Amino acid sequence: MDLDVYVTAHRAEWERLDHLLSRGGRLTGTEADELVTLYQRTATHLSLIQSSAPDPMLTARLTQLVARARATVTGTRRASWRDAVTFLTNGFPAAVYRSRHWWVPTAVLSTLLAALIGWWIATHPEVQSAIGAPADLREMTRPGGQYETYYSSHPAASFAAQVWTNNARAAALCLVLGAFLCVPVLWILFLNMLNLGVGIGLMSAAGRLDVFLGLVLPHGLLELTAVFVAAGTGLRLGWTLIDPGPTTRRAALAQQGRAAVGMAIGLALVLFVAGLIEGFVTPSGLPTWARITIGIGAELAFLAYVYVLGARASRTGDTGDIDEPDRSAQLPTAA
């Protein structure tokens, strides 16, 4: 493509589109139709220039022009409570369901890793000695020790808020950092499983693994599931950079990124529930079986939410992405 010739041939159309946009809403019916036609043509021009003869200044100018035209043609739409309900009943569970091939293996492998670390620590006294002095370890694992009092060390409400904030931050980091070729996500996962494995190993060595599981399972099932979903989604986002599939890398990353942002919001709500359980149920005086039953019930409710509502929404074509009218225009790609 001869860029100078192409610009000369179509400059008048771009200037005309810019003129119509500068008039705001004061357009006749004929002019409005003309604006739509020029918007479509300019979008095609931009696509061809980007793929055949990219020029940074011209591309920036036409991108801005197309964005202004699209905003004028499509208008703006305010979010409503209906959007929130649709997101919670369709978009979010569909996104989690569609990414299950990433987060389910992540959950299985991470759990096995935590169990392996716990077994290694429990069966190797020299590893325990490397973690801490024997007196310190006894203080942590004894009845009424640090592992037990941790969940009741602060008022329930503030503790739940603190847990929710920390876990939501970790989930968001997994989602965002997935774009860096998955490596940071794997590191965050490893640190979480290492902490869990250390607790399993030390309490098992002290003969109190049942107490530890009774404290962790009520909130940990739902909490860890949310972290695994975030990590799996982050890994999927990172893989999109490596293999974007049939579409362009930019378009694929944009789609997965928008879905990841929505999942961050949804997972924050899930972790809020887990934080409430950790703040009010885990340190409560309820029998261990009752606390674990509440945790299992919350976990099963979330899985049913994903595999029933999410599967249904996915079958209807919902991907967890924003609605088509709210997306940036995806321009045709020249062959």
XYZ file of N, CA and C in Angstrom, residues 81-327:
741
model
N -29.270 -1.762 38.065
C -29.305 -2.936 38.920
C -29.542 -4.196 38.111
N -30.257 -4.059 36.996
C -30.480 -5.225 36.139
C -29.164 -5.771 35.614
N -28.223 -4.868 35.297
C -26.902 -5.310 34.842
C -26.191 -6.107 35.936
N -26.296 -5.639 37.176
C -25.653 -6.339 38.284
C -26.247 -7.726 38.474
N -27.575 -7.817 38.390
C -28.243 -9.115 38.541
C -27.845 -10.049 37.410
N -27.816 -9.521 36.179
C -27.419 -10.335 35.027
C -25.993 -10.823 35.170
N -25.132 -9.964 35.673
C -23.741 -10.360 35.876
C -23.637 -11.504 36.883
N -24.368 -11.412 37.993
C -24.268 -12.418 39.045
C -24.947 -13.727 38.667
N -25.983 -13.671 37.820
C -26.714 -14.886 37.463
C -26.254 -15.494 36.147
N -25.525 -14.720 35.341
C -25.103 -15.230 34.036
C -23.614 -15.020 33.777
N -23.186 -13.762 33.754
C -21.827 -13.462 33.334
C -20.757 -14.091 34.196
N -20.831 -13.875 35.507
C -19.793 -14.387 36.394
C -19.759 -15.913 36.452
N -20.903 -16.584 36.705
C -20.825 -18.055 36.731
C -20.431 -18.645 35.384
N -20.826 -17.992 34.282
C -20.423 -18.489 32.966
C -18.919 -18.386 32.774
N -18.331 -17.273 33.224
C -16.880 -17.102 33.096
C -16.136 -18.136 33.924
N -16.612 -18.395 35.139
C -15.966 -19.401 35.989
C -16.118 -20.784 35.369
N -17.299 -21.070 34.854
C -17.550 -22.381 34.241
C -16.672 -22.593 33.014
N -16.556 -21.577 32.182
C -15.776 -21.707 30.955
C -14.277 -21.844 31.216
N -13.826 -21.394 32.375
C -12.400 -21.509 32.706
C -12.115 -22.715 33.592
N -13.084 -23.616 33.734
C -12.931 -24.762 34.642
C -11.774 -25.669 34.238
N -11.478 -25.737 32.939
C -10.375 -26.598 32.499
C -9.016 -26.048 32.942
N -9.021 -24.829 33.455
C -7.795 -24.249 33.989
C -7.769 -24.324 35.514
N -8.874 -23.928 36.170
C -8.802 -23.845 37.626
C -9.003 -25.186 38.326
N -9.711 -26.129 37.719
C -9.860 -27.442 38.364
C -8.518 -28.171 38.435
N -7.763 -28.291 37.334
C -6.417 -28.887 37.476
C -5.520 -28.094 38.419
N -5.657 -26.761 38.393
C -4.877 -25.942 39.315
C -5.192 -26.302 40.762
N -6.478 -26.495 41.056
C -6.886 -26.854 42.416
C -6.336 -28.220 42.822
N -6.439 -29.180 41.910
C -5.986 -30.542 42.229
C -4.477 -30.568 42.470
N -3.718 -29.979 41.561
C -2.260 -30.000 41.680
C -1.792 -29.206 42.900
N -2.448 -28.071 43.170
C -2.054 -27.257 44.322
C -2.336 -27.979 45.629
N -3.484 -28.650 45.704
C -3.819 -29.401 46.917
C -2.840 -30.538 47.149
N -2.478 -31.230 46.069
C -1.484 -32.300 46.189
C -0.139 -31.749 46.646
N 0.224 -30.568 46.143
C 1.484 -29.948 46.547
C 1.466 -29.617 48.037
N 0.362 -29.036 48.521
C 0.257 -28.708 49.946
C 0.336 -29.969 50.801
N -0.336 -31.042 50.350
C -0.293 -32.305 51.092
C 1.121 -32.886 51.101
N 1.810 -32.791 49.976
C 3.175 -33.305 49.893
C 4.113 -32.523 50.812
N 3.976 -31.203 50.809
C 4.799 -30.384 51.706
C 4.502 -30.732 53.160
N 3.211 -30.891 53.476
C 2.840 -31.251 54.843
C 3.424 -32.582 55.263
N 3.354 -33.584 54.377
C 3.929 -34.904 54.690
C 5.435 -34.805 54.891
N 6.098 -34.040 54.036
C 7.560 -33.899 54.117
C 7.974 -33.276 55.449
N 7.254 -32.243 55.865
C 7.576 -31.580 57.128
C 7.262 -32.491 58.310
N 6.116 -33.170 58.263
C 5.692 -34.007 59.387
C 6.621 -35.191 59.608
N 7.233 -35.702 58.554
C 8.051 -36.915 58.656
C 9.548 -36.634 58.713
N 9.938 -35.375 58.716
C 11.359 -35.032 58.744
C 11.607 -34.009 59.865
N 12.035 -34.475 61.019
C 12.288 -33.553 62.140
C 13.311 -32.474 61.811
N 14.286 -32.794 60.950
C 15.290 -31.785 60.611
C 14.672 -30.615 59.848
N 13.613 -30.895 59.073
C 12.915 -29.816 58.375
C 12.165 -28.954 59.387
N 11.555 -29.589 60.372
C 10.862 -28.837 61.420
C 11.834 -27.934 62.177
N 13.020 -28.459 62.422
C 14.022 -27.654 63.126
C 14.449 -26.455 62.305
N 14.448 -26.612 60.987
C 14.825 -25.503 60.117
C 13.738 -24.434 60.092
N 12.504 -24.827 60.377
C 11.392 -23.863 60.369
C 11.418 -22.997 61.619
N 11.731 -23.596 62.760
C 11.739 -22.835 64.004
C 12.315 -23.647 65.147
N 12.576 -22.980 66.223
C 13.095 -23.655 67.413
C 12.015 -24.564 67.989
N 12.391 -25.700 68.577
C 11.387 -26.619 69.126
C 10.410 -25.957 70.092
N 10.910 -25.034 70.927
C 10.020 -24.359 71.883
C 8.993 -23.503 71.149
N 9.436 -22.835 70.111
C 8.513 -21.998 69.339
C 7.464 -22.852 68.624
N 7.885 -23.992 68.093
C 6.944 -24.869 67.403
C 5.924 -25.446 68.377
N 6.382 -25.796 69.578
C 5.438 -26.301 70.583
C 4.424 -25.232 70.964
N 4.866 -23.984 71.045
C 3.960 -22.890 71.374
C 2.919 -22.683 70.277
N 3.312 -22.902 69.059
C 2.386 -22.728 67.933
C 1.355 -23.842 67.867
N 1.772 -25.072 68.183
C 0.906 -26.220 67.926
C 0.200 -26.763 69.178
N 0.539 -26.295 70.349
C -0.082 -26.819 71.577
C -1.556 -26.421 71.646
N -2.353 -27.106 72.497
C -3.743 -26.680 72.705
C -3.792 -25.233 73.199
N -4.555 -24.415 72.539
C -4.604 -23.002 72.867
C -3.430 -22.217 72.332
N -2.637 -22.835 71.449
C -1.479 -22.171 70.874
C -1.858 -21.223 69.748
N -0.825 -20.756 69.040
C -1.036 -19.710 68.042
C -1.929 -20.158 66.894
N -1.827 -21.428 66.500
C -2.673 -21.894 65.401
C -4.153 -21.830 65.769
N -4.470 -22.074 67.025
C -5.866 -22.050 67.453
C -6.342 -20.634 67.760
N -5.517 -19.848 68.416
C -5.946 -18.509 68.824
C -5.911 -17.499 67.684
N -5.277 -17.854 66.571
C -5.183 -16.921 65.445
C -6.561 -16.451 64.999
N -7.514 -17.372 64.955
C -8.829 -17.033 64.413
C -9.701 -16.260 65.402
N -9.273 -16.167 66.639
C -10.047 -15.409 67.628
C -9.208 -14.289 68.246
N -8.107 -13.937 67.562
C -7.200 -12.927 68.110
C -7.725 -11.510 67.948
N -8.717 -11.312 67.103
C -9.295 -9.989 66.864
C -10.813 -10.093 66.880
N -11.519 -8.969 67.071
C -12.975 -8.995 66.971
C -13.415 -9.579 65.632
N -14.489 -10.341 65.648
C -14.898 -11.099 64.464
C -15.097 -10.213 63.245
N -15.744 -9.063 63.425
C -16.050 -8.204 62.274
C -14.775 -7.663 61.627
N -13.862 -7.157 62.450
C -12.630 -6.600 61.889
C -11.749 -7.698 61.309
N -11.762 -8.868 61.943
C -10.972 -9.979 61.427
C -11.510 -10.429 60.076
N -12.827 -10.510 59.938
C -13.429 -10.900 58.665
C -13.094 -9.886 57.579
N -13.129 -8.599 57.921
C -12.804 -7.567 56.934
C -11.340 -7.656 56.509
N -10.459 -7.918 57.473
C -9.036 -8.037 57.166
C -8.769 -9.241 56.272
N -9.390 -10.375 56.587
C -9.212 -11.586 55.789
C -9.727 -11.371 54.378
N -10.906 -10.745 54.279
C -11.488 -10.500 52.961
C -10.580 -9.609 52.124
N -10.052 -8.558 52.720
C -9.176 -7.645 51.980
C -7.924 -8.358 51.491
N -7.301 -9.145 52.358
C -6.074 -9.841 51.979
C -6.323 -10.872 50.878
N -7.398 -11.639 51.019
C -7.680 -12.670 50.024
C -8.117 -12.070 48.693
N -8.907 -11.002 48.753
C -9.320 -10.341 47.512
C -8.117 -9.764 46.789
N -7.152 -9.241 47.551
C -5.932 -8.720 46.929
C -5.149 -9.834 46.250
N -5.049 -10.990 46.924
C -4.319 -12.118 46.342
C -5.000 -12.617 45.070
N -6.331 -12.691 45.098
C -7.057 -13.131 43.908
C -6.880 -12.145 42.766
N -6.956 -10.853 43.077
C -6.790 -9.841 42.038
C -5.385 -9.898 41.441
N -4.378 -10.130 42.282
C -3.008 -10.241 41.786
C -2.870 -11.423 40.837
N -3.509 -12.544 41.175
C -3.466 -13.709 40.291
C -4.087 -13.386 38.939
N -5.190 -12.665 38.962
C -5.871 -12.331 37.710
C -5.060 -11.354 36.878
N -4.514 -10.341 37.523
C -3.796 -9.297 36.790
C -2.425 -9.777 36.327
N -1.700 -10.450 37.217
C -0.332 -10.840 36.900
C -0.256 -12.010 35.939
N -1.399 -12.621 35.630
C -1.391 -13.687 34.642
C -0.907 -13.209 33.291
N -1.071 -11.925 33.018
C -0.628 -11.382 31.735
C 0.890 -11.431 31.582
N 1.620 -11.647 32.695
C 3.077 -11.723 32.635
C 3.523 -13.173 32.478
N 2.943 -13.827 31.458
C 3.338 -15.181 31.066
C 3.246 -16.193 32.218
N 2.296 -16.007 33.114
C 1.886 -16.991 34.125
C 2.842 -17.113 35.316
N 4.086 -16.670 35.197
C 5.080 -16.939 36.241
C 4.677 -16.373 37.605
N 4.258 -15.089 37.719
C 3.875 -14.576 39.044
C 2.725 -15.341 39.675
N 1.796 -15.824 38.844
C 0.654 -16.574 39.377
C 1.139 -17.866 40.028
N 2.048 -18.555 39.356
C 2.587 -19.793 39.915
C 3.305 -19.531 41.237
N 3.984 -18.402 41.344
C 4.690 -18.057 42.578
C 3.707 -17.779 43.719
N 2.641 -17.030 43.424
C 1.623 -16.748 44.442
C 0.972 -18.040 44.915
N 0.666 -18.929 43.972
C 0.080 -20.216 44.331
C 1.025 -21.020 45.229
N 2.292 -21.029 44.858
C 3.264 -21.793 45.637
C 3.349 -21.267 47.075
N 3.374 -19.950 47.233
C 3.451 -19.383 48.579
C 2.232 -19.761 49.410
N 1.042 -19.720 48.789
C -0.175 -20.104 49.513
C -0.136 -21.574 49.921
N 0.288 -22.443 49.002
C 0.341 -23.875 49.316
C 1.456 -24.177 50.314
N 2.527 -23.402 50.270
C 3.606 -23.589 51.239
C 3.112 -23.271 52.651
N 2.394 -22.158 52.805
C 1.851 -21.803 54.125
C 0.896 -22.876 54.638
N 0.036 -23.367 53.730
C -0.899 -24.418 54.126
C -0.147 -25.693 54.481
N 0.843 -26.050 53.663
C 1.605 -27.268 53.919
C 2.368 -27.214 55.225
N 2.920 -26.057 55.582
C 3.633 -25.914 56.852
C 2.680 -26.152 58.020
N 1.496 -25.573 57.937
C 0.516 -25.795 59.003
C 0.133 -27.257 59.123
N -0.104 -27.908 57.972
C -0.455 -29.335 57.995
C 0.682 -30.151 58.609
N 1.906 -29.855 58.174
C 3.042 -30.638 58.652
C 3.302 -30.474 60.138
N 3.311 -29.241 60.620
C 3.614 -29.000 62.030
C 2.528 -29.550 62.947
N 1.273 -29.325 62.578
C 0.190 -29.826 63.430
C 0.102 -31.346 63.363
N 0.427 -31.924 62.216
C 0.435 -33.381 62.108
C 1.545 -33.976 62.957
N 2.716 -33.328 62.934
C 3.826 -33.805 63.765
C 3.491 -33.726 65.245
N 2.643 -32.768 65.612
C 2.232 -32.624 67.014
C 1.042 -33.501 67.356
N 0.562 -34.304 66.404
C -0.580 -35.174 66.640
C -1.901 -34.446 66.712
N -1.987 -33.263 66.100
C -3.204 -32.444 66.201
C -3.705 -32.011 64.819
N -3.486 -32.875 63.815
C -3.939 -32.556 62.457
C -5.451 -32.396 62.404
N -6.187 -33.190 63.194
C -7.644 -33.079 63.187
C -8.095 -31.702 63.653
N -7.398 -31.146 64.640
C -7.740 -29.805 65.122
C -7.470 -28.769 64.035
N -6.333 -28.916 63.368
C -5.977 -27.962 62.313
C -6.999 -27.986 61.181
N -7.371 -29.177 60.737
C -8.351 -29.283 59.658
C -9.716 -28.757 60.102
N -10.029 -28.967 61.382
C -11.288 -28.440 61.890
C -11.327 -26.928 61.888
N -10.167 -26.289 61.967
C -10.096 -24.833 61.923
C -10.027 -24.299 60.490
N -9.402 -25.049 59.599
C -9.172 -24.562 58.240
C -10.344 -24.852 57.303
N -10.921 -26.038 57.413
C -11.922 -26.455 56.434
C -13.180 -25.575 56.395
N -13.696 -25.073 57.525
C -14.941 -24.294 57.433
C -14.864 -23.140 56.443
N -13.802 -22.382 56.478
C -13.676 -21.259 55.544
C -12.739 -21.574 54.386
N -11.807 -22.523 54.618
C -10.756 -22.766 53.642
C -11.244 -23.370 52.344
N -12.292 -24.174 52.385
C -12.790 -24.784 51.152
C -13.204 -23.724 50.150
N -14.058 -22.804 50.582
C -14.526 -21.758 49.676
C -13.416 -20.766 49.350
N -12.622 -20.426 50.351
C -11.547 -19.449 50.163
C -10.521 -19.950 49.154
N -10.071 -21.190 49.317
C -9.080 -21.742 48.397
C -9.658 -21.952 47.006
N -10.931 -22.317 46.927
C -11.555 -22.462 45.614
C -11.531 -21.142 44.861
N -11.828 -20.052 45.560
C -11.787 -18.735 44.915
C -10.372 -18.401 44.452
N -9.381 -18.731 45.273
C -7.990 -18.480 44.883
C -7.615 -19.336 43.686
N -8.065 -20.597 43.658
C -7.763 -21.470 42.523
C -8.428 -20.962 41.248
N -9.659 -20.477 41.372
C -10.339 -19.911 40.192
C -9.566 -18.705 39.673
N -9.145 -17.833 40.590
C -8.380 -16.657 40.181
C -7.063 -17.061 39.530
N -6.372 -18.031 40.128
C -5.090 -18.471 39.583
C -5.276 -19.127 38.216
N -6.288 -19.989 38.101
C -6.537 -20.635 36.814
C -6.877 -19.631 35.733
N -7.667 -18.623 36.091
C -8.009 -17.585 35.123
C -6.783 -16.764 34.758
N -5.933 -16.476 35.747
C -4.701 -15.757 35.460
C -3.790 -16.545 34.539
N -3.695 -17.868 34.755
C -2.887 -18.716 33.877
C -3.464 -18.741 32.463
N -4.773 -18.770 32.378
C -5.415 -18.746 31.053
C -5.132 -17.432 30.342
N -5.151 -16.335 31.099
C -4.853 -15.032 30.515
C -3.416 -14.997 30.016
N -2.500 -15.550 30.798
C -1.114 -15.584 30.367
C -0.908 -16.449 29.147
N -1.622 -17.571 29.079
C -1.486 -18.450 27.921
C -2.029 -17.798 26.657
N -2.992 -16.895 26.824
C -3.540 -16.196 25.664
C -2.458 -15.394 24.947
N -1.499 -14.871 25.708
C -0.384 -14.164 25.081
C 0.473 -15.094 24.241
N 0.577 -16.355 24.682
C 1.392 -17.320 23.964
C 0.630 -17.890 22.771
N -0.627 -18.238 22.999
C -1.443 -18.836 21.934
C -2.803 -18.147 21.920
N -2.963 -17.082 21.124
C -4.235 -16.345 21.116
C -5.352 -17.039 20.355
N -5.029 -18.140 19.651
C -6.071 -18.818 18.892
C -6.301 -18.186 17.540
N -7.516 -18.325 16.988
C -7.773 -17.858 15.624
C -7.833 -16.346 15.480
N -8.014 -15.623 16.571
C -8.114 -14.166 16.489
C -6.753 -13.532 16.743
N -6.686 -12.220 16.668
C -5.423 -11.533 16.916
C -5.096 -11.586 18.411
N -3.821 -11.443 18.729
C -3.398 -11.488 20.125
C -4.040 -10.347 20.921
N -4.144 -9.175 20.307
C -4.741 -8.034 21.000
C -6.212 -8.278 21.312
N -6.953 -8.797 20.321
C -8.378 -9.038 20.529
C -8.601 -10.141 21.558
N -7.796 -11.214 21.475
C -7.950 -12.319 22.423
C -7.623 -11.870 23.843
N -6.549 -11.082 23.989
C -6.167 -10.602 25.318
C -7.207 -9.644 25.871
N -7.795 -8.816 24.989
C -8.832 -7.886 25.433
C -10.055 -8.641 25.941
N -10.453 -9.682 25.218
C -11.621 -10.455 25.644
C -11.370 -11.158 26.969
N -10.229 -11.831 27.074
C -9.922 -12.526 28.314
C -9.709 -11.543 29.470
N -9.114 -10.387 29.164
C -8.890 -9.387 30.203
C -10.179 -8.818 30.750
N -11.141 -8.535 29.854
C -12.430 -8.020 30.324
C -13.138 -9.053 31.197
N -13.090 -10.326 30.787
C -13.711 -11.381 31.591
C -13.004 -11.506 32.943
N -11.675 -11.337 32.947
C -10.919 -11.439 34.197
C -11.293 -10.325 35.165
N -11.513 -9.124 34.647
C -11.926 -8.013 35.515
C -13.282 -8.318 36.149
N -14.196 -8.851 35.352
C -15.499 -9.238 35.902
C -15.367 -10.327 36.951
N -14.472 -11.272 36.705
C -14.279 -12.345 37.671
C -13.671 -11.816 38.967
N -12.830 -10.800 38.874
C -12.258 -10.210 40.086
C -13.359 -9.662 40.982
N -14.362 -9.039 40.366
C -15.483 -8.514 41.149
C -16.292 -9.650 41.766
N -16.585 -10.663 40.951
C -17.350 -11.793 41.461
C -16.627 -12.547 42.555
N -15.327 -12.761 42.367
C -14.560 -13.487 43.379
C -14.427 -12.686 44.666
N -14.442 -11.373 44.561
C -14.415 -10.552 45.780
C -15.657 -10.827 46.623
N -16.791 -11.030 45.965
C -18.018 -11.368 46.701
C -17.922 -12.756 47.318
N -17.351 -13.697 46.566
C -17.182 -15.052 47.106
C -16.254 -15.030 48.320
N -15.169 -14.290 48.203
C -14.224 -14.200 49.320
C -14.807 -13.439 50.505
N -15.760 -12.556 50.231
C -16.455 -11.877 51.330
C -17.219 -12.896 52.166
N -17.879 -13.835 51.500
C -18.590 -14.895 52.219
C -17.601 -15.755 53.006
N -16.471 -16.109 52.367
C -15.456 -16.899 53.057
C -14.903 -16.140 54.264
N -14.729 -14.823 54.121
C -14.247 -14.016 55.234
C -15.234 -14.001 56.389
N -16.527 -13.939 56.078
C -17.540 -13.990 57.138
C -17.480 -15.318 57.888
N -17.312 -16.405 57.141
C -17.213 -17.716 57.786
C -15.973 -17.781 58.662
N -14.854 -17.261 58.143
C -13.608 -17.302 58.915
C -13.679 -16.406 60.143
N -14.414 -15.308 60.036
C -14.485 -14.383 61.155
C -15.487 -14.778 62.214
N -16.600 -15.427 61.795
C -17.678 -15.685 62.737
C -17.909 -17.177 63.026
N -17.626 -18.048 62.065
C -17.910 -19.474 62.251
C -16.693 -20.223 62.770
N -15.529 -20.015 62.118
C -14.322 -20.761 62.500
C -13.983 -20.602 63.982
N -13.981 -19.379 64.559
C -13.625 -19.253 65.984
C -14.798 -19.438 66.937
N -15.960 -19.810 66.407
C -17.150 -19.911 67.250
C -17.079 -21.152 68.135
N -18.011 -21.242 69.040
C -18.072 -22.391 69.941
C -18.840 -23.562 69.373
N -19.181 -23.528 68.094
C -19.902 -24.632 67.480
C -19.027 -25.887 67.464
N -19.648 -27.050 67.516
C -18.868 -28.290 67.389
C -18.112 -28.318 66.056
N -17.023 -29.050 66.037
C -16.214 -29.115 64.823
C -17.023 -29.612 63.640
N -17.854 -30.620 63.851
C -18.637 -31.167 62.746
C -19.596 -30.121 62.189
N -20.127 -29.259 63.042
C -21.056 -28.230 62.583
C -20.318 -27.169 61.769
N -19.137 -26.782 62.223
C -18.368 -25.776 61.483
C -17.937 -26.304 60.119
N -17.494 -27.565 60.097
C -17.083 -28.156 58.818
C -18.282 -28.308 57.895
N -19.438 -28.662 58.467
C -20.652 -28.795 57.643
C -21.012 -27.471 56.990
N -20.873 -26.373 57.708
C -21.144 -25.054 57.133
C -20.171 -24.775 55.982
N -18.894 -25.102 56.172
C -17.911 -24.898 55.115
C -18.202 -25.732 53.891
N -18.554 -27.008 54.094
C -18.880 -27.871 52.963
C -20.131 -27.367 52.253
N -21.119 -26.908 53.045
C -22.338 -26.371 52.432
C -22.055 -25.161 51.572
N -21.191 -24.257 52.046
C -20.835 -23.075 51.255
C -20.100 -23.472 49.978
N -19.219 -24.450 50.088
C -18.477 -24.913 48.909
C -19.400 -25.564 47.880
N -20.293 -26.431 48.349
C -21.224 -27.088 47.432
C -22.164 -26.072 46.786
N -22.570 -25.058 47.532
C -23.436 -24.026 46.969
C -22.721 -23.283 45.844
N -21.442 -22.967 46.052
C -20.684 -22.273 45.005
C -20.506 -23.158 43.777
N -20.180 -24.433 43.978
C -19.997 -25.327 42.844
C -21.310 -25.516 42.077
N -22.426 -25.620 42.795
C -23.722 -25.721 42.120
C -24.029 -24.448 41.344
N -23.690 -23.319 41.931
C -23.870 -22.018 41.271
C -23.102 -21.973 39.947
N -21.885 -22.495 39.964
C -21.052 -22.471 38.757
C -21.524 -23.502 37.747
N -21.750 -24.732 38.198
C -22.028 -25.819 37.270
C -23.495 -25.905 36.843
N -24.369 -25.178 37.499
C -25.771 -25.135 37.059
C -26.034 -23.821 36.327
N -25.938 -22.699 37.047
C -26.178 -21.408 36.393
C -25.106 -21.113 35.345
N -23.846 -21.398 35.677
C -22.769 -21.114 34.742
C -22.856 -21.941 33.478
N -23.135 -23.231 33.623
C -23.259 -24.086 32.442
C -24.432 -23.650 31.574
N -25.536 -23.291 32.210
C -26.704 -22.846 31.443
C -26.399 -21.559 30.681
N -25.757 -20.599 31.362
C -25.426 -19.341 30.694
C -24.403 -19.563 29.584
N -23.463 -20.469 29.807
C -22.451 -20.744 28.784
C -23.083 -21.354 27.536
N -24.061 -22.209 27.720
C -24.726 -22.824 26.566
C -25.475 -21.798 25.729
N -25.900 -20.714 26.342
C -26.593 -19.667 25.590
C -25.620 -18.672 24.960
N -24.321 -18.895 25.132
C -23.326 -18.051 24.490
C -22.694 -17.001 25.375
N -23.043 -16.963 26.651
C -22.451 -15.982 27.562
C -21.029 -16.411 27.901
N -20.082 -15.512 27.752
C -18.682 -15.819 28.023
C -18.145 -15.095 29.256
N -18.968 -14.251 29.856
C -18.482 -13.432 30.953
C -17.934 -12.104 30.487
N -17.868 -11.904 29.161
C -17.430 -10.630 28.607
C -18.582 -9.633 28.711
N -18.257 -8.356 28.545
C -19.311 -7.346 28.555
C -20.142 -7.476 27.296
N -21.314 -6.860 27.284
C -22.204 -6.950 26.141
C -21.564 -6.355 24.897
N -21.975 -6.859 23.762
C -21.420 -6.415 22.484
C -21.455 -4.906 22.288
N -22.575 -4.212 22.601
C -22.598 -2.762 22.375
C -21.610 -1.983 23.239
N -21.172 -2.595 24.358
C -20.277 -1.889 25.263
C -18.806 -2.152 24.977
N -18.528 -3.018 24.024
C -17.132 -3.340 23.711
C -16.569 -2.322 22.731
